[in-house]
Amino acid sequence: QVQLVESGGGVVQPGRSLRLSCAASGFTFSSYAIHWVRQAPGKGLEWVAVISSDGSNKYYADSVKGRFTVSRDNSNNTLYLQMNSLRPEDTAMFYCARVASSGWSHPFDIWGQGTKVTVS
Amino acid sequence: DIQMTQSPSSLSASVGDRVTITCRASQGISNYLAWYQQKPGKVPKLLIYAASTLQSGVPSRFSGSGSGTDFTLTISSLQPEDVAIYYCQKYNSAPFTFGPGTKVDLK
């Protein structure tokens, strides 16, 4: 079935780096833009970043711009989020989410289960 | 950037009640508005997109309306399984901002 599975979370010290992965299956990964969304403990959803289907276009939330980099490997159906200069306020569950159709302007219809990042 | 607000931030209602949640965008977003439901400890689930289109498999007691800057999510008859936090989101362009959420629980 259509699935996204995140990995790579963990506990990391402030200022260090971490790379998250999101493995896709059950659909043509290279046809869809994919987003990263995070949720701090007890807080709401915060959009983090998006990458286009071919990886040529990327956008970031101001809170992570210059520190986080989104990338993808369409040959291996995997999305990445490289997180540098981590701060305690980056502590959150990180979700990858697929858009519902080709292009940018679509809602997020498939979500992974999330991977937890703790900066402490 | 366009800001998304929701009201109320929380509400308590009885089973069978009609529940209405409002979402407002600081600038017009046409109908590029989605609603998500997040139950405790679970992943967000897409309920409604294009402001008023029900996602496949979502019960018909959920409905959405609005365009431009003002949007509404309505649950026509609240059920126990509807206890959740509801988020609106703009998805016309980056940043793909979510509203702060509305927590719905049972009275």
GROMACS .gro file of C-alpha atoms in nm, chain A residues 35 47 50 59-61 99 103-108, chain B residues 1-4 27-33 89-98:
model
   34
   35HIS     CA    1   0.687   1.797   0.248
   47TRP     CA    2   0.531   2.322   0.800
   50VAL     CA    3   0.898   2.104   0.052
   59TYR     CA    4   1.114   2.597  -0.010
   60TYR     CA    5   1.171   2.632   0.362
   61ALA     CA    6   1.004   2.783   0.665
   99VAL     CA    7   0.088   1.595  -0.183
  103GLY     CA    8   0.247   1.988  -0.869
  104TRP     CA    9   0.272   2.211  -0.564
  105SER     CA   10  -0.073   2.328  -0.476
  106HIS     CA   11  -0.232   2.022  -0.328
  107PRO     CA   12  -0.316   1.908   0.024
  108PHE     CA   13  -0.118   1.642   0.206
  121ASP     CA   14   0.350   3.569   0.457
  122ILE     CA   15  -0.015   3.476   0.498
  123GLN     CA   16  -0.118   3.395   0.855
  124MET     CA   17  -0.383   3.140   0.944
  147GLN     CA   18  -0.500   3.735   0.269
  148GLY     CA   19  -0.714   3.566   0.009
  149ILE     CA   20  -0.622   3.210  -0.078
  150SER     CA   21  -0.913   3.131  -0.310
  151ASN     CA   22  -1.018   2.778  -0.211
  152TYR     CA   23  -0.670   2.638  -0.141
  153LEU     CA   24  -0.772   2.537   0.208
  209GLN     CA   25  -0.394   2.474   0.620
  210LYS     CA   26  -0.331   2.690   0.316
  211TYR     CA   27  -0.167   2.507   0.029
  212ASN     CA   28  -0.167   2.748  -0.262
  213SER     CA   29   0.201   2.835  -0.221
  214ALA     CA   30   0.489   2.837   0.027
  215PRO     CA   31   0.486   2.871   0.319
  216PHE     CA   32   0.219   2.603   0.355
  217THR     CA   33   0.102   2.737   0.689
  218PHE     CA   34  -0.123   2.552   0.931
   0.00000   0.00000   0.00000
